[in-house]
PDB file of C-alpha atoms and ligand atoms in Angstrom:
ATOM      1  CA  UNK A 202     155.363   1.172 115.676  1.00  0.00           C
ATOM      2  CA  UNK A 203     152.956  -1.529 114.659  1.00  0.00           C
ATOM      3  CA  UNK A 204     154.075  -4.838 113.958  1.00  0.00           C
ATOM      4  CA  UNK A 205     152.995  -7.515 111.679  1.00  0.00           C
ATOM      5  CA  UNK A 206     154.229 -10.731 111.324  1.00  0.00           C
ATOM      6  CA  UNK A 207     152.680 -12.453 107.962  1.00  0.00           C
ATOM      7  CA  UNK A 208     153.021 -16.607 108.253  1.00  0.00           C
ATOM      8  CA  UNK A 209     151.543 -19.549 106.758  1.00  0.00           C
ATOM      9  CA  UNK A 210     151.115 -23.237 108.378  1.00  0.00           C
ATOM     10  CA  UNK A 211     152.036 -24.524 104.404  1.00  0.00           C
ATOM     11  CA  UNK A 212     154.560 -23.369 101.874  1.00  0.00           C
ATOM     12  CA  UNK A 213     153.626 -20.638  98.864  1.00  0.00           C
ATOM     13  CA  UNK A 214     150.749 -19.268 100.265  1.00  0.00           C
ATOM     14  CA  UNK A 215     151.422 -16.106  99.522  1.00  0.00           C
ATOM     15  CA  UNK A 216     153.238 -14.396 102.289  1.00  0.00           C
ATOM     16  CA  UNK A 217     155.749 -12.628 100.435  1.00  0.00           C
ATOM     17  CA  UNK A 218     153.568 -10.978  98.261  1.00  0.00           C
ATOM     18  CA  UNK A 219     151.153  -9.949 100.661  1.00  0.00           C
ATOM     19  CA  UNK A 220     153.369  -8.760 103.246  1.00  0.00           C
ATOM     20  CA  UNK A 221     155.014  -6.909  99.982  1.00  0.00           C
ATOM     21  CA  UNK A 222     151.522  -5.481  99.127  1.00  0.00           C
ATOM     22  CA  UNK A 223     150.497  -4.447 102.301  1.00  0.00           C
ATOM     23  CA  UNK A 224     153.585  -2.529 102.958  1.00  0.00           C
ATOM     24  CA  UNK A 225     154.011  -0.909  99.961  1.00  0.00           C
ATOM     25  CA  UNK A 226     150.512   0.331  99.932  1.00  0.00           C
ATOM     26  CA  UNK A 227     150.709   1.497 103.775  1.00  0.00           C
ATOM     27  CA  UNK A 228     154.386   3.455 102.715  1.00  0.00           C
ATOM     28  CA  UNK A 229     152.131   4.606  99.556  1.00  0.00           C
ATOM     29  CA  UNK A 230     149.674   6.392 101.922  1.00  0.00           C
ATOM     30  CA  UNK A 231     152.496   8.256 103.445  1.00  0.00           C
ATOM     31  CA  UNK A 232     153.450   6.343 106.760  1.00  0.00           C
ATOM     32  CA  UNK A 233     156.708   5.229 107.301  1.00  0.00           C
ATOM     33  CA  UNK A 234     157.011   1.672 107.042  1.00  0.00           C
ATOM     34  CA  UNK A 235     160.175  -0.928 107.380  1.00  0.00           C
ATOM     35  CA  UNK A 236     159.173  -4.487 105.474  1.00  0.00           C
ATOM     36  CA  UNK A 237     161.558  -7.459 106.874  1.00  0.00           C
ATOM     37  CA  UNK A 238     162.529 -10.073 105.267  1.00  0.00           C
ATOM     38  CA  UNK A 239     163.227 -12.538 108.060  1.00  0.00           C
ATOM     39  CA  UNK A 240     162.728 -15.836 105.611  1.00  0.00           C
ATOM     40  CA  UNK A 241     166.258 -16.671 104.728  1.00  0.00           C
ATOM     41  CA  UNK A 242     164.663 -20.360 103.227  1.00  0.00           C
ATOM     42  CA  UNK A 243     162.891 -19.013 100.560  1.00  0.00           C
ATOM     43  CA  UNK A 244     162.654 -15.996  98.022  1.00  0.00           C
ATOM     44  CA  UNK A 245     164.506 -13.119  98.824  1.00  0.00           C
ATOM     45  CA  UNK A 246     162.547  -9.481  99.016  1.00  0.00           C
ATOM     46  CA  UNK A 247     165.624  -7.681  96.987  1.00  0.00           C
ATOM     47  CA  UNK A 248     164.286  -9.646  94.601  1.00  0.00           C
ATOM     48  CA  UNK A 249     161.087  -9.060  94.666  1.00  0.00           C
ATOM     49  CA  UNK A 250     161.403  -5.628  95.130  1.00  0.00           C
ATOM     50  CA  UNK A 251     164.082  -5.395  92.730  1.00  0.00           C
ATOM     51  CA  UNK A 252     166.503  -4.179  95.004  1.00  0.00           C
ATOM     52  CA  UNK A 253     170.491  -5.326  95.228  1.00  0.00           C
ATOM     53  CA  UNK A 254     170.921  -8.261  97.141  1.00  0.00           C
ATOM     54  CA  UNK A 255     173.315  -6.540  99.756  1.00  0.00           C
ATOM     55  CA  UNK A 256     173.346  -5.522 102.420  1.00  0.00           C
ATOM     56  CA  UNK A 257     171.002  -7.592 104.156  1.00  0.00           C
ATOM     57  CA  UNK A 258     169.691  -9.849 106.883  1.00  0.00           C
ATOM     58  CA  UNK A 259     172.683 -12.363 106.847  1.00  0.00           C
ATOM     59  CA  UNK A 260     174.943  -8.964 107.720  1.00  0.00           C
ATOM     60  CA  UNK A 261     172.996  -7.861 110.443  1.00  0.00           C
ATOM     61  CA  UNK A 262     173.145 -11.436 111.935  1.00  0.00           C
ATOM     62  CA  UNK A 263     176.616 -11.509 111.796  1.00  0.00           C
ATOM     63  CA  UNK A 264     177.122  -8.266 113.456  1.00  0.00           C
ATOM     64  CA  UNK A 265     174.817  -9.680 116.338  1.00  0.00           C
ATOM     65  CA  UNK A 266     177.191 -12.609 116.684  1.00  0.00           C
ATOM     66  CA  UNK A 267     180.329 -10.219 117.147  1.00  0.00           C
ATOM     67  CA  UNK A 268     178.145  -8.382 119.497  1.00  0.00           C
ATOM     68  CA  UNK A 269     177.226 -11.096 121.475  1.00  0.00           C
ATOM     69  CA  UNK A 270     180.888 -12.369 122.194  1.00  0.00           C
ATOM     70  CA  UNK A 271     181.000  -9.171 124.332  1.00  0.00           C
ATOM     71  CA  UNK A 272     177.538  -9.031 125.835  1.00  0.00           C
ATOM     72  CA  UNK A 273     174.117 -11.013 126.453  1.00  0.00           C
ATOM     73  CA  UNK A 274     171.300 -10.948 123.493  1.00  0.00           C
ATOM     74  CA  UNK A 275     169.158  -8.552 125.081  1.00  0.00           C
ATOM     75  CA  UNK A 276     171.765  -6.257 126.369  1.00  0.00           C
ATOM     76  CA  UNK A 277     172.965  -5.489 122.511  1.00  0.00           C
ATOM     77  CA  UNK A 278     171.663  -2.049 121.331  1.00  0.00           C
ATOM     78  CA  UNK A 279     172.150  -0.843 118.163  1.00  0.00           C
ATOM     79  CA  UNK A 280     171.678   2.802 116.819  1.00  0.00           C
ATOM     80  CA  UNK A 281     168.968   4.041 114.303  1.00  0.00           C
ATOM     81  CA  UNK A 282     172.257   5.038 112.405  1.00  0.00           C
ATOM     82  CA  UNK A 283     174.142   2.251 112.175  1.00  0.00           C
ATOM     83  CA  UNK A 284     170.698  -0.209 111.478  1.00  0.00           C
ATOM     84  CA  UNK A 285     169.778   2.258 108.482  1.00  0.00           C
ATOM     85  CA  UNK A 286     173.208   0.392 107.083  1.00  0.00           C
ATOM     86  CA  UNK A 287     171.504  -2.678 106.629  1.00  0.00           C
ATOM     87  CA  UNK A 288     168.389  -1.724 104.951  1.00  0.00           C
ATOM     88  CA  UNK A 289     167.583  -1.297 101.025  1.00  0.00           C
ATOM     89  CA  UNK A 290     165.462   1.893 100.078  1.00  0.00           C
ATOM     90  CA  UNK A 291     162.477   0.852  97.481  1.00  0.00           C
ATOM     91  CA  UNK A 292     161.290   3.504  94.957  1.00  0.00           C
ATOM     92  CA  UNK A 293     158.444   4.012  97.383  1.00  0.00           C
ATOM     93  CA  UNK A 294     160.455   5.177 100.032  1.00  0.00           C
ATOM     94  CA  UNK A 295     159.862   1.961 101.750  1.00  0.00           C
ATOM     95  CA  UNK A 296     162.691   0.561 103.434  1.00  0.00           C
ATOM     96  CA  UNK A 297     163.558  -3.094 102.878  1.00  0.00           C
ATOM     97  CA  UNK A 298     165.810  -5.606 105.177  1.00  0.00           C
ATOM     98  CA  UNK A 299     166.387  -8.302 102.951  1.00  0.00           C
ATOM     99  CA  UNK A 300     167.509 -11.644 103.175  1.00  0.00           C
ATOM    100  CA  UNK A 301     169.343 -13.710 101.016  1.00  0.00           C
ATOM    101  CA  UNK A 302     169.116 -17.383 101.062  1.00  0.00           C
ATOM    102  CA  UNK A 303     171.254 -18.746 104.071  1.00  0.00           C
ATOM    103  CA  UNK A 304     169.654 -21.896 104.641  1.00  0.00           C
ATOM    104  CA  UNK A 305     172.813 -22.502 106.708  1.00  0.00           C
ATOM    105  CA  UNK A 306     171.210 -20.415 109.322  1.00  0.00           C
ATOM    106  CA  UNK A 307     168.683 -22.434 110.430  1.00  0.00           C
ATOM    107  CA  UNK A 308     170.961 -25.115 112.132  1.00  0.00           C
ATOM    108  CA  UNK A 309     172.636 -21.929 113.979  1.00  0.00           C
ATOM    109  CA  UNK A 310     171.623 -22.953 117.617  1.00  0.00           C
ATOM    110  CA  UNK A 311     171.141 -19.407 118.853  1.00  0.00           C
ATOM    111  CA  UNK A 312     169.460 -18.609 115.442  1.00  0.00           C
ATOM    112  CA  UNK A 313     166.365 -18.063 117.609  1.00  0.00           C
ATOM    113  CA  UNK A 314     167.887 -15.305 120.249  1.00  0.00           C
ATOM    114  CA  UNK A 315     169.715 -13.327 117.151  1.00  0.00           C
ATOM    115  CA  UNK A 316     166.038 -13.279 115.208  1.00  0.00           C
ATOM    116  CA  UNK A 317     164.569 -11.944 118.686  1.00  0.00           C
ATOM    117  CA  UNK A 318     166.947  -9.645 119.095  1.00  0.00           C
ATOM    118  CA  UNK A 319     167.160  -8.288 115.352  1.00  0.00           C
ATOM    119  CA  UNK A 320     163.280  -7.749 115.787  1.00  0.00           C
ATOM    120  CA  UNK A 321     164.028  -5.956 119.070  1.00  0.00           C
ATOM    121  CA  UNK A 322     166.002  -4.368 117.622  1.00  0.00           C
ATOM    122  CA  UNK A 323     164.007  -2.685 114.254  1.00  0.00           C
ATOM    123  CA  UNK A 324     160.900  -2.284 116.638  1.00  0.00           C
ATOM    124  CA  UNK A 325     163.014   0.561 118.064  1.00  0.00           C
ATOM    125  CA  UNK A 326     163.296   2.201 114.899  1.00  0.00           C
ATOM    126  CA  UNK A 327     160.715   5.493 114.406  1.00  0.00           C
ATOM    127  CA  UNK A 328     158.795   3.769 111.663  1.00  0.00           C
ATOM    128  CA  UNK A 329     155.214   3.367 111.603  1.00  0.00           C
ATOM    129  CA  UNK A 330     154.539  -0.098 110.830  1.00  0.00           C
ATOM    130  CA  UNK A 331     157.002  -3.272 110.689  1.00  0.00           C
ATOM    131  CA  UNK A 332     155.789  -5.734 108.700  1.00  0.00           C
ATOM    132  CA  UNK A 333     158.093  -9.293 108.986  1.00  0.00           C
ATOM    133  CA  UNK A 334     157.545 -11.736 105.851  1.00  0.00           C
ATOM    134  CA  UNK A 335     159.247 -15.816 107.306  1.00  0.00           C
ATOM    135  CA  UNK A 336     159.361 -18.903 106.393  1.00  0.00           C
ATOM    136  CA  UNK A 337     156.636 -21.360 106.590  1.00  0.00           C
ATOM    137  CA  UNK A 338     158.213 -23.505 109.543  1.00  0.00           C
ATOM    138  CA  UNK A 339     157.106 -23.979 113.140  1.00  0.00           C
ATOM    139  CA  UNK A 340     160.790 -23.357 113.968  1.00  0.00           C
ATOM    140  CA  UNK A 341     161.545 -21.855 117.341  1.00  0.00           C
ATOM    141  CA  UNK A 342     162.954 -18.436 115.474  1.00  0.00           C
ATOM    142  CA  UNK A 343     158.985 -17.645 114.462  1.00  0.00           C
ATOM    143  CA  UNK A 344     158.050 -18.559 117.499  1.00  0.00           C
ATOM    144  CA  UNK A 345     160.493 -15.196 118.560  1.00  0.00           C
ATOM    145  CA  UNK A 346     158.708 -13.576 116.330  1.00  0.00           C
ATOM    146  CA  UNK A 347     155.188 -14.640 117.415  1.00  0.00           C
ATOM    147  CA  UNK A 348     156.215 -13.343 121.027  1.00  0.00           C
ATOM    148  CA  UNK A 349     157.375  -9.734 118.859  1.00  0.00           C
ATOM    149  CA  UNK A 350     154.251  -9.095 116.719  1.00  0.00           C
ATOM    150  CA  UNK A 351     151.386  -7.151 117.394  1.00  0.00           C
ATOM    151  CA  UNK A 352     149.332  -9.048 114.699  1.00  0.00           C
ATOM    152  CA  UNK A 353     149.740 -11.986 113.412  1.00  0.00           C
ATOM    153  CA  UNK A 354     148.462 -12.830 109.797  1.00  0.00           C
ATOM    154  CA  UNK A 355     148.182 -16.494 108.735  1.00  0.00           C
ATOM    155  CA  UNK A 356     147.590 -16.589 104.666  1.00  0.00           C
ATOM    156  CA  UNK A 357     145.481 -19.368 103.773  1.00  0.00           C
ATOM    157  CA  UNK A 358     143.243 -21.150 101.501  1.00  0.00           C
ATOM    158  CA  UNK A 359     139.954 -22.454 102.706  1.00  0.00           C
ATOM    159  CA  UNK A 360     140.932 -26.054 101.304  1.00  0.00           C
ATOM    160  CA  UNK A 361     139.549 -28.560 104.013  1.00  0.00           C
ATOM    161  CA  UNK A 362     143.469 -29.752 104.848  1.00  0.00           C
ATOM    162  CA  UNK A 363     144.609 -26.327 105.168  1.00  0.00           C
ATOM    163  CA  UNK A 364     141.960 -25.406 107.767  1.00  0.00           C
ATOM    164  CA  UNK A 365     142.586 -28.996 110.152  1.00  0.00           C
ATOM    165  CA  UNK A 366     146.634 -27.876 109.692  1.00  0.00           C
ATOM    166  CA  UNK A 367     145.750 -24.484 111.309  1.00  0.00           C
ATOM    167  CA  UNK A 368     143.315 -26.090 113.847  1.00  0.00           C
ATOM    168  CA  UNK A 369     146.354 -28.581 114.827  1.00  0.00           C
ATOM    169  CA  UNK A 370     149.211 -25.824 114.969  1.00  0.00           C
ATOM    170  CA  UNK A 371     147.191 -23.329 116.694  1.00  0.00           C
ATOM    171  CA  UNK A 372     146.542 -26.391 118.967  1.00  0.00           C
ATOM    172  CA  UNK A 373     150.125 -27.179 119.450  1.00  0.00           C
ATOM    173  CA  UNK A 374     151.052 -23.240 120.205  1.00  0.00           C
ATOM    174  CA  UNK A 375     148.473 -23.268 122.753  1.00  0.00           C
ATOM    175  CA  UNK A 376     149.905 -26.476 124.465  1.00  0.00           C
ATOM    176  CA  UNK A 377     153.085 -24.393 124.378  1.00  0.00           C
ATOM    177  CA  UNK A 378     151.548 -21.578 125.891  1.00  0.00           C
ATOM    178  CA  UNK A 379     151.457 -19.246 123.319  1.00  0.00           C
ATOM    179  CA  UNK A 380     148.691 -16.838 122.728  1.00  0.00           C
ATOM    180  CA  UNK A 381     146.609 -16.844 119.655  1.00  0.00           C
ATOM    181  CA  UNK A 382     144.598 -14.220 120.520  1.00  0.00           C
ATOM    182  CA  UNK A 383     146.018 -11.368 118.092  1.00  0.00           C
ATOM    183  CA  UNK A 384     146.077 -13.994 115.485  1.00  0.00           C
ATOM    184  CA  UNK A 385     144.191 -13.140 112.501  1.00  0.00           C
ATOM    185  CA  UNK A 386     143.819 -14.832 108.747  1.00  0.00           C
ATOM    186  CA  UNK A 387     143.696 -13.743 105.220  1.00  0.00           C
ATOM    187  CA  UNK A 388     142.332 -15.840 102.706  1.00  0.00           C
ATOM    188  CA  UNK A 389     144.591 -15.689  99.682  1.00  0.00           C
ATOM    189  CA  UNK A 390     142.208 -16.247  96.778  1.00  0.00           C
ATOM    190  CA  UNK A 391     138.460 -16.230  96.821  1.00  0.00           C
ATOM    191  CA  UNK A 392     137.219 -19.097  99.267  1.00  0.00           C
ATOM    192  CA  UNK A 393     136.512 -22.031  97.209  1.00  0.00           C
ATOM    193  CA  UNK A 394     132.734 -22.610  97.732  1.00  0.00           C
ATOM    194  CA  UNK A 395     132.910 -26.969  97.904  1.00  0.00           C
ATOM    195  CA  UNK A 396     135.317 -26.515 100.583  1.00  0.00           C
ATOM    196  CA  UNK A 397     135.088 -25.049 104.087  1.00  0.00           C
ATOM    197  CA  UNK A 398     133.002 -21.386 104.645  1.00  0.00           C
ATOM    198  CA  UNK A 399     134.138 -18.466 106.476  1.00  0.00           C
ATOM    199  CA  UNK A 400     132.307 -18.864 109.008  1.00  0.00           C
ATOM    200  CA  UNK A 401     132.963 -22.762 109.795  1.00  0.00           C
ATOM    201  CA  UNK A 402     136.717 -21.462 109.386  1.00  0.00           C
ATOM    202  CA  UNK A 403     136.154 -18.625 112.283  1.00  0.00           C
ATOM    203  CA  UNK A 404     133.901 -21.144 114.641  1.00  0.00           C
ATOM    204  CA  UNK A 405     136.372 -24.038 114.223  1.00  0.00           C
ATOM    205  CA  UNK A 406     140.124 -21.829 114.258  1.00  0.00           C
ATOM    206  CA  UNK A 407     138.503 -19.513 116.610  1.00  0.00           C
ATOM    207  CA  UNK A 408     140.264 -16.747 114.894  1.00  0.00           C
ATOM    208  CA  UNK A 409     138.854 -13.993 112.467  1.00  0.00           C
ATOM    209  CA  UNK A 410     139.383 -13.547 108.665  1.00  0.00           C
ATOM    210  CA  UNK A 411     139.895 -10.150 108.134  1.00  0.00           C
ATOM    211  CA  UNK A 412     140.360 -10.160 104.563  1.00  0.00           C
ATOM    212  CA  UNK A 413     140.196 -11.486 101.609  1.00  0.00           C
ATOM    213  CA  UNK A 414     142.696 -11.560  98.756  1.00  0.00           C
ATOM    214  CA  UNK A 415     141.734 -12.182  95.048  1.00  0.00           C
ATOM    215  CA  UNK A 416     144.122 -13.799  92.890  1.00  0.00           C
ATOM    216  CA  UNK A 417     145.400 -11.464  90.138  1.00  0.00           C
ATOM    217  CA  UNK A 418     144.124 -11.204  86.621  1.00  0.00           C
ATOM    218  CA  UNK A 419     146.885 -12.251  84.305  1.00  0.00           C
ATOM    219  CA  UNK A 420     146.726  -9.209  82.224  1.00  0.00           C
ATOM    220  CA  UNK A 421     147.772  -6.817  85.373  1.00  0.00           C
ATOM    221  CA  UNK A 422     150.837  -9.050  85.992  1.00  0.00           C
ATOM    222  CA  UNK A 423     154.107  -7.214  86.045  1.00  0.00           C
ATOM    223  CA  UNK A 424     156.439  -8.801  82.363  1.00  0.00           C
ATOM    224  CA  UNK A 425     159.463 -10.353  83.517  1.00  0.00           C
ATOM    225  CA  UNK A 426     161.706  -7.598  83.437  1.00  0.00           C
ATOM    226  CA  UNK A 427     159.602  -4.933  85.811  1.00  0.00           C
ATOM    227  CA  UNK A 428     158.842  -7.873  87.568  1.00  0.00           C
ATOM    228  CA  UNK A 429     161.477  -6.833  90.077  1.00  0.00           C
ATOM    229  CA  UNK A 430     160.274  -3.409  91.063  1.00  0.00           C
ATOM    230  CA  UNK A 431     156.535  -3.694  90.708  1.00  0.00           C
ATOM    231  CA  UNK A 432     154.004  -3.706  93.519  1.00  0.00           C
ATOM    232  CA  UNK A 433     150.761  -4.839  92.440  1.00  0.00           C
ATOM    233  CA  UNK A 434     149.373  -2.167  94.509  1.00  0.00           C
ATOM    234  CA  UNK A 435     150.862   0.496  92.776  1.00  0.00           C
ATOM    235  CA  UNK A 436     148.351  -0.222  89.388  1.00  0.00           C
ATOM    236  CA  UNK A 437     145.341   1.267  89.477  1.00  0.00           C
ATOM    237  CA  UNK A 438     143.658  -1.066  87.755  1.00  0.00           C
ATOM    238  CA  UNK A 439     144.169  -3.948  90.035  1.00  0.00           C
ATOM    239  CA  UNK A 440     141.057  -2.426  92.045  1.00  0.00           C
ATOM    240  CA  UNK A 441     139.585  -5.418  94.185  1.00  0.00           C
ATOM    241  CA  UNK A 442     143.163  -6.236  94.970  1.00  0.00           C
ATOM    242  CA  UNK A 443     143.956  -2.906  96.054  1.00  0.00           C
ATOM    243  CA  UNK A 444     140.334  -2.844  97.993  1.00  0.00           C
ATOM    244  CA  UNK A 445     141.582  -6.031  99.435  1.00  0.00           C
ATOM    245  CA  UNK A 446     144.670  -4.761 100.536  1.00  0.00           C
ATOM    246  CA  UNK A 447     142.948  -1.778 102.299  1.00  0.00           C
ATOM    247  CA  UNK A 448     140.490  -3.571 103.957  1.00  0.00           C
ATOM    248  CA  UNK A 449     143.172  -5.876 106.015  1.00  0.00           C
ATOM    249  CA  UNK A 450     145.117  -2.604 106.673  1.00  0.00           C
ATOM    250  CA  UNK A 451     141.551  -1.219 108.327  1.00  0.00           C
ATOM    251  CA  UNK A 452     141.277  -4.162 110.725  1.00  0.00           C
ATOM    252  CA  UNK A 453     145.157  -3.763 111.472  1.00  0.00           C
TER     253      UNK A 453
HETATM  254  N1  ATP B 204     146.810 -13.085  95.143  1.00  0.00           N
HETATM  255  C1  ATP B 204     147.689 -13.547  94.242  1.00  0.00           C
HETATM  256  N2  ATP B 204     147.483 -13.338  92.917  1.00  0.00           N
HETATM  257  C2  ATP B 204     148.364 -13.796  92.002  1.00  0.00           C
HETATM  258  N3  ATP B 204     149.477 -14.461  92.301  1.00  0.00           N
HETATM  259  C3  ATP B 204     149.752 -14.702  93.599  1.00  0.00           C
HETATM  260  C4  ATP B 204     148.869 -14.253  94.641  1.00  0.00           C
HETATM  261  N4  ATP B 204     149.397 -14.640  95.823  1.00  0.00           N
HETATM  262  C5  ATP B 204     150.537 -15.286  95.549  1.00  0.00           C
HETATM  263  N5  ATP B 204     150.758 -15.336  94.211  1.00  0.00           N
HETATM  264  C6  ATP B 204     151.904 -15.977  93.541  1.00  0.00           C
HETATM  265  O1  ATP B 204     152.055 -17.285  94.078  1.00  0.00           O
HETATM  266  C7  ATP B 204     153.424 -17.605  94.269  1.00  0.00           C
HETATM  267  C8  ATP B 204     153.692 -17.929  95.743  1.00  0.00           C
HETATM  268  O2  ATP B 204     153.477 -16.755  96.506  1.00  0.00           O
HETATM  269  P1  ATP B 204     154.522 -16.262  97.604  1.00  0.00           P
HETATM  270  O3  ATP B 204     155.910 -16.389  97.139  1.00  0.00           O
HETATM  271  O4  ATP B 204     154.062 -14.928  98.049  1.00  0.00           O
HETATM  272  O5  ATP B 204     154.219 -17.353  98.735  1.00  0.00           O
HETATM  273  P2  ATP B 204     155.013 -17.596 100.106  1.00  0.00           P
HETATM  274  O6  ATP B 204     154.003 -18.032 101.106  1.00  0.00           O
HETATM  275  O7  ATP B 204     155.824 -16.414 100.422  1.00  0.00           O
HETATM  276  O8  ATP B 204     155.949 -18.814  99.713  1.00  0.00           O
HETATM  277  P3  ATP B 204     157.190 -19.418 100.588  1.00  0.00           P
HETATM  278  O9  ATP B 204     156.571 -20.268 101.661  1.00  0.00           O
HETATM  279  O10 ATP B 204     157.963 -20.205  99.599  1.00  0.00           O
HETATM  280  O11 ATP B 204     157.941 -18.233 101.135  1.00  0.00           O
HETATM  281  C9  ATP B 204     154.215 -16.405  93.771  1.00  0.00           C
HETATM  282  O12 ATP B 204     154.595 -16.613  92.451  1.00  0.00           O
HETATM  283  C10 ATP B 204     153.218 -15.272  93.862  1.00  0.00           C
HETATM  284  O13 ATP B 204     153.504 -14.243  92.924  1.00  0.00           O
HETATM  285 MG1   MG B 205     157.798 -16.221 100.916  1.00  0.00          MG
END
C-alpha cells in the first residue's frame, strides 16, 4: 500500500479536493484505494463525497482510547473486519474514513499517538493506495503522519509569500529532524507568471513540482445539489484537469 499524505503550509489550498480527485480517479482505474479524512478542523469528506456523516474518524478515535486503557499505542491491533466498520463506501467503490468536525480533538494530549496509530493501523489494510487529506497546521499529529507517508504532497500557489512559508517550514522540519526528501508539491492553479517560476520554486524549496493543477472552468462545476457526490474527475470534459490529475499519479 502506497501512502499519500496531501498538506498545505496555508489554509484552502486545495487539499481536500485534490486528495478527493486523485483518489477517486486512482479507485476509477481499478485499484483499490482508502481516502482518509484525518482533518477534523475543517470540511468533512462525507460531505464532499456525499456520503452520511457516520461512522467516522471521531469513532475510530474513541475506540483507540478504550483500547489504550488496556494496552500501549503501538501494541493495539485492529482487524481488517472490524476497521471496514468505520469506513463509508463512495459510488466508486472507493472507501472513505471521514471525519466530522471535532475541533475538540486537537487539545486531546495524546491526539498525536491515536492519529499514528489510526494510520498504522489503515496502512495494514490490503488497499492499494492510502491517500490522508489534514488540516493545514504544523501540529504534532501531521507530524505522525509525515513519519507514516510515503509521499508527501504540499498544494500550493506560486505567490511569493507562499513559497518563503514553505522555505521556513521545511526549514523548521529539518531543524526537527524530519526528512523532506519524499516531499513533493502541486501547484493548485496555473503558476501566476509576475510571481515566482517553477524552477526558482524547485532551486529555492529544494523539492520538485510534480504537477500542476488548473482551476476549474465554471461551467464543469457540479450544481449544488450533486455537489455532494461528484468527483470532478469523473467528467469527461474536465480534460486538462483530469490530465493533471494523471500526471501527479505518474510521478507517485
Ligand atoms: N483546482 C480547483 N478548481 C476549482 N476550484 C478549486 C480548485 N481547488 C480548490 N478549489 C475550491 O477552493 C476551495 C478550497 O479548496 P479545499 O477545500 O480543497 O482546500 P483545503 O486546502 O482543503 O482547505 P482547508 O485548509 O480549509 O481544509 C473549495 O471550494 C474548492 O472546491
Ligand atoms: Mg480541506
Amino acid at each position: 500500500m502506497k501512502t499519500i499524505m496531501v498538506h498545505s503550509i496555508h489554509r484552502g489550498e486545495g487539499k481536500t479536493k485534490i486528495a478527493k480527485e486523485l483518489a477517486g480517479y486512482t479507485q476509477m482505474q481499478g485499484n483499490q484505494v482508502l481516502l482518509a479524512d484525518l482533518d477534523f478542523i475543517t470540511d468533512p469528506h462525507s460531505r464532499a463525497l456525499g456520503l452520511p456523516s457516520s461512522p467516522n474518524l471521531e469513532d475510530l478515535l474513541k475506540d483507540i482510547a478504550e483500547e489504550a486503557k488496556n494496552n500501549p499505542y503501538f501494541a493495539i491491533h485492529f482487524s481488517e473486519d472490524r476497521l471496514s466498520k468505520y469506513l463509508l463506501t463512495h459510488n466508486t467503490g472507493l472507501k472513505v474514513l471521514s471525519s466530522e468536525n471535532a475541533k475538540y480533538l486537537a487539545d486531546d494530549e495524546e491526539i498525536a499517538q491515536k492519529i499514528r496509530t489510526v494510520v498504522r493501523n489503515l496502512k495494514q489494510l490490503p488497499y492499494d493506495m492510502l491517500i490522508i487529506d489534514t488540516d493545514s497546521s504544523n501540529r504534532d499529529y501531521n507530524q505522525v503522519i509525515l513519519d507514516e507517508a510515503d509521499h508527501v504532497l504540499i498544494v500550493m500557489d506560486n505567490f511569493r509569500y507562499n513559497v518563503k512559508d514553505l522555505i521556513l517550514y521545511l526549514h523548521k522540519l529539518q531543524d526537527m529532524d524530519y526528512s523532506t526528501e519524499n516531499f513533493k508539491i502541486v501547484l493548485n492553479k496555473v503558476p501566476d507568471p509576475v510571481q515566482v517560476t517553477i524552477e526558482e520554486i524547485e532551486k529555492e524549496s529544494g523539492l520538485p513540482v510534480i504537477g500542476i493543477v488548473p482551476v476549474l472552468d465554471k461551467t464543469y462545476q457540479p450544481s449544488a445539489d450533486t455537489e455532494n457526490v461528484y468527483l470532478n474527475v469523473a467528467d469527461p470534459n474536465n480534460v486538462d484537469f483530469i490530465n493533471a490529475i494523471k500526471k501527479i499519479l505518474d510521478v507517485l
